[in-house]
Amino acid sequence: MAHHTVVPLSPIPAPCGAFGPTAGAQGGTAGCPDSGLFSVGLDHAPLQYVYAMVFAVEEINHSTMLLPGVKLGYHIFDSCGQVPWALPAALSLVGGGSTSCDQAVPLIIGGASSVTAQILSSTLGQLSVPLISYLASCPCLSDRLRYPNFFRTIPSDIYQARAVAHLAINFNWTWIGAVVANNDYGLMAIKIFQEETQGAGVCLAFVETLRRENIMSDARRAALTIQASTARVILIFTWYTDVRELFLQLTKINVTDRQFLASEAWSTSGDLLQNPSTSKVANGVLGVAIRSSSIPGFENYLKNLHPIHHPGDEFLREIWEAEFGGTESLERVQNLFTDTSQLRVTYNVYLAVYAAAHALHNLLSCPDSNSPSGNNSSTCSSPNNIKPTELLQYLNNVNFTTPQGEMFYFQGADIPAKYDLVNWQSTPEGALKLVLIGRVDGFDLHLNESAIQWSTGSSQVPISVCSESCPPGTRMASRKGEPVCCFDCIPCAEGEISNKTDSPHCERCPLEFWSNAKRTACIPRQLDFLSFNETLGITLTTFAVSGATVTTAVFVVFLYYRQTPMVRANNSELSFLLLLSLKLCFLCSLVFIGRPSVWACRFQQAAFGISFVLCVSCLQVKTIVVLAAFRSARPGAEALIRWFGPGQQRGSVCFLTCIQVIICAIWLSLSPPVPRRDLGFQGLKVTLECAMTSVVGFSLVLGYIGLLACTCLILAFLARKLPDNFNEAKLITFSMLIFCAVWVAFVPAYVSSPGKYTVAVEIFAILASSYGLLFCIFAPKCFIILLRPEKNTKKHLMAR
């Protein structure tokens, strides 16, 4: 069988070849057609691919395990990088017209460019001739419906775009610029990159395209865009000649601090690595490269090549004329042809030969339980009668271990994606060298980050973000009209937290919790109530105790001067009872301060309601006594005063007070106030308060006090102008005006006050009204008793 390889590598001559089993090993080469292009010279790298194929064929022919008793032959054509020349060469090989074998070639290795591979596969597919490419990486060739006869030993470009995307995600680069070729290679790569990074927070700052026919102006435009952009990481998917022009433009404007991500099209370019004018720009390049592997014995094989041993080899003769012009040896020659330190595409050619050989081996092995057809009784194929359709079937199922110990198989047209990760590092001499820093195996990155030399010269990974990360306690807020990677960090509101970096939103704390000062955690809300230890509590306590003390002092003064006319006027017994009730009013405010409990909540409102009713009742009876006393002075009204004697006065006070006692008893027995946490108030503290479970009960208590106060005010107002020199009704009128004003203002203030300040408002109302009654009624009397004793006489008091 003759095997044919079509390997066009533009822009200089590239080989096409085929091989197959024959009765004896055969080989031959042919140069370009008579076109004049051959004078350009041979490219060393494609020539290495040619001899990698020849080496693999000879290695297989010497193997006792693979194709025993069968020798492979080959025939190589040079298409000179021209697509129109590749197809005629391939057809001539398939037809057998250009080979020394008697039968047509059933398999071709070639199609270095994706365009050539598509043309060859479409044409040869009609004949079911398998085509194995070692360099055509277009994802379109994975379509088995369009290219059922196509195979390749290089991964699809989809996988290198995914690998670059995973690098960006791995290093948290979210703001990346892109420069791509204005063709399917570049545009497809950027599309796959965006799809792969979708949802990972990676955005493209810009996408610049380069056209081969307008490379200088396009490269200048792209360089200026890179300079102006805040993106510090630049992805480049294009041919190495385009990158060379771009780097020259960046060197001119002194842009040397960008981190470049390279596609395999230029990540191992010796032309760029050895270019001193762009070394500052190119330092630190991180790239995806075709995976490299060693081929044992290949280096010695290349260096031992000599035209004497291969008289019909036109390629080898051309190398010799270019290097020596005589009969020298390749032992000391250092160029891309003899360099086997990193065999990448060369290894792909080597794998293609072995894949074809193993498929052929399986086809010729009989009986074959692994036959794709599953028919073990079928007749074996003969080396001289191999059908391309049979070989195509076996290629689809080929599975073997390479001499390097690597498992090899096809997944449709493709092989499992494997790449090298390379880094361009500076040397003490100032040149750049290629360093292997990791590998890609499928979707897995195996990366030695400590071995990377970054473009910044630092060991720290470069940062490339549109906006700095939002720390915990803040949330990201997108900027209108900008990519999602550009955002502002907004602090979380009170009661909300974010406990991770770049949180898209803040979470509200549960009711029992509140946010800490940094808005990074929810902490239990502290119980808050009006305590004796805080400033407000101390102030109110001081006023309450002071009021009770002053009331006690007045009581002592009245008790000491109880026989004087000033004290005895208007029933001294009611005065002492009034002082006692005022003292209770002052002291009941203390019950509102401190931690609310079940009994404290019940007692405070009852004490408040009863104390004030007792106080107002005393004032009301006093006012009635004044009116009755003056009415009794009229003729025929002597009996009126007897209905308001001391016993009736005490009874009236007791009766009026008992009504409030009954209201409080019913209220507290049916629906008393209870301690409760007020979770509705937003803040770090949660108020512990006495909740009014029955607003009706509390309203009745206040309403009854208000009714008595209004009645007392009306009666006192009517008696204010009675002709006594010292008329107590005037004092009661002023005191009740103050009392009513305080409690009218209390209602809206009580309803609108938050938390513990509700309690403070009620205490303030109690103290203000109590002080008003104490000073309005007793201050004038104490003034006369203590400072104007000469006026403390019955004559003076009765004077009109």
PDB file of C-alpha atoms in Angstrom, residues 538-554 578-579 581-590 612 615 619 731 734-740 742-743 762-780:
ATOM      1  CA  ILE A 538     -31.017  58.795  86.073  1.00  0.00           C
ATOM      2  CA  THR A 539     -32.474  62.191  85.140  1.00  0.00           C
ATOM      3  CA  LEU A 540     -36.076  61.058  85.433  1.00  0.00           C
ATOM      4  CA  THR A 541     -35.332  59.219  88.670  1.00  0.00           C
ATOM      5  CA  THR A 542     -33.756  62.350  90.101  1.00  0.00           C
ATOM      6  CA  PHE A 543     -36.802  64.463  89.234  1.00  0.00           C
ATOM      7  CA  ALA A 544     -39.150  61.846  90.648  1.00  0.00           C
ATOM      8  CA  VAL A 545     -37.274  61.483  93.920  1.00  0.00           C
ATOM      9  CA  SER A 546     -36.879  65.274  94.156  1.00  0.00           C
ATOM     10  CA  GLY A 547     -40.620  65.730  93.656  1.00  0.00           C
ATOM     11  CA  ALA A 548     -41.401  63.163  96.315  1.00  0.00           C
ATOM     12  CA  THR A 549     -38.907  64.824  98.668  1.00  0.00           C
ATOM     13  CA  VAL A 550     -40.362  68.288  98.111  1.00  0.00           C
ATOM     14  CA  THR A 551     -43.862  66.891  98.638  1.00  0.00           C
ATOM     15  CA  THR A 552     -42.724  65.310 101.898  1.00  0.00           C
ATOM     16  CA  ALA A 553     -41.201  68.617 103.002  1.00  0.00           C
ATOM     17  CA  VAL A 554     -44.457  70.433 102.279  1.00  0.00           C
ATOM     18  CA  LEU A 578     -53.654  65.628  98.345  1.00  0.00           C
ATOM     19  CA  LEU A 579     -50.013  65.756  99.400  1.00  0.00           C
ATOM     20  CA  SER A 581     -51.488  61.392  96.482  1.00  0.00           C
ATOM     21  CA  LEU A 582     -48.924  63.732  94.882  1.00  0.00           C
ATOM     22  CA  LYS A 583     -46.165  61.820  96.587  1.00  0.00           C
ATOM     23  CA  LEU A 584     -47.595  58.606  95.161  1.00  0.00           C
ATOM     24  CA  CYS A 585     -47.722  60.230  91.713  1.00  0.00           C
ATOM     25  CA  PHE A 586     -44.021  61.082  91.924  1.00  0.00           C
ATOM     26  CA  LEU A 587     -43.092  57.642  93.185  1.00  0.00           C
ATOM     27  CA  CYS A 588     -45.243  55.711  90.681  1.00  0.00           C
ATOM     28  CA  SER A 589     -43.079  57.055  87.859  1.00  0.00           C
ATOM     29  CA  LEU A 590     -40.194  55.004  89.263  1.00  0.00           C
ATOM     30  CA  PHE A 612     -53.808  60.607  89.742  1.00  0.00           C
ATOM     31  CA  CYS A 615     -55.089  63.543  93.461  1.00  0.00           C
ATOM     32  CA  LEU A 619     -58.889  68.858  94.137  1.00  0.00           C
ATOM     33  CA  LEU A 731     -54.747  78.041  92.511  1.00  0.00           C
ATOM     34  CA  PHE A 734     -54.042  77.271  87.252  1.00  0.00           C
ATOM     35  CA  SER A 735     -52.949  73.811  88.372  1.00  0.00           C
ATOM     36  CA  MET A 736     -55.659  72.094  86.347  1.00  0.00           C
ATOM     37  CA  LEU A 737     -54.848  74.159  83.270  1.00  0.00           C
ATOM     38  CA  ILE A 738     -51.280  72.923  83.478  1.00  0.00           C
ATOM     39  CA  PHE A 739     -52.464  69.380  84.167  1.00  0.00           C
ATOM     40  CA  CYS A 740     -54.792  69.300  81.170  1.00  0.00           C
ATOM     41  CA  VAL A 742     -49.617  68.292  79.800  1.00  0.00           C
ATOM     42  CA  TRP A 743     -51.921  65.332  79.184  1.00  0.00           C
ATOM     43  CA  GLU A 762     -45.289  58.917  80.006  1.00  0.00           C
ATOM     44  CA  ILE A 763     -42.938  59.479  82.946  1.00  0.00           C
ATOM     45  CA  PHE A 764     -42.365  63.054  81.830  1.00  0.00           C
ATOM     46  CA  ALA A 765     -46.118  63.658  81.677  1.00  0.00           C
ATOM     47  CA  ILE A 766     -46.531  62.212  85.180  1.00  0.00           C
ATOM     48  CA  LEU A 767     -43.748  64.335  86.629  1.00  0.00           C
ATOM     49  CA  ALA A 768     -44.728  67.532  84.785  1.00  0.00           C
ATOM     50  CA  SER A 769     -48.369  67.344  85.861  1.00  0.00           C
ATOM     51  CA  SER A 770     -47.365  66.390  89.422  1.00  0.00           C
ATOM     52  CA  TYR A 771     -44.950  69.301  89.704  1.00  0.00           C
ATOM     53  CA  GLY A 772     -47.605  71.596  88.258  1.00  0.00           C
ATOM     54  CA  LEU A 773     -50.125  70.594  90.913  1.00  0.00           C
ATOM     55  CA  LEU A 774     -47.571  70.757  93.715  1.00  0.00           C
ATOM     56  CA  PHE A 775     -46.225  74.209  92.941  1.00  0.00           C
ATOM     57  CA  CYS A 776     -49.478  75.868  91.818  1.00  0.00           C
ATOM     58  CA  ILE A 777     -51.396  74.804  94.906  1.00  0.00           C
ATOM     59  CA  PHE A 778     -48.851  74.607  97.707  1.00  0.00           C
ATOM     60  CA  ALA A 779     -46.108  77.083  96.769  1.00  0.00           C
ATOM     61  CA  PRO A 780     -48.227  80.206  97.581  1.00  0.00           C
TER      62      PRO A 780
END
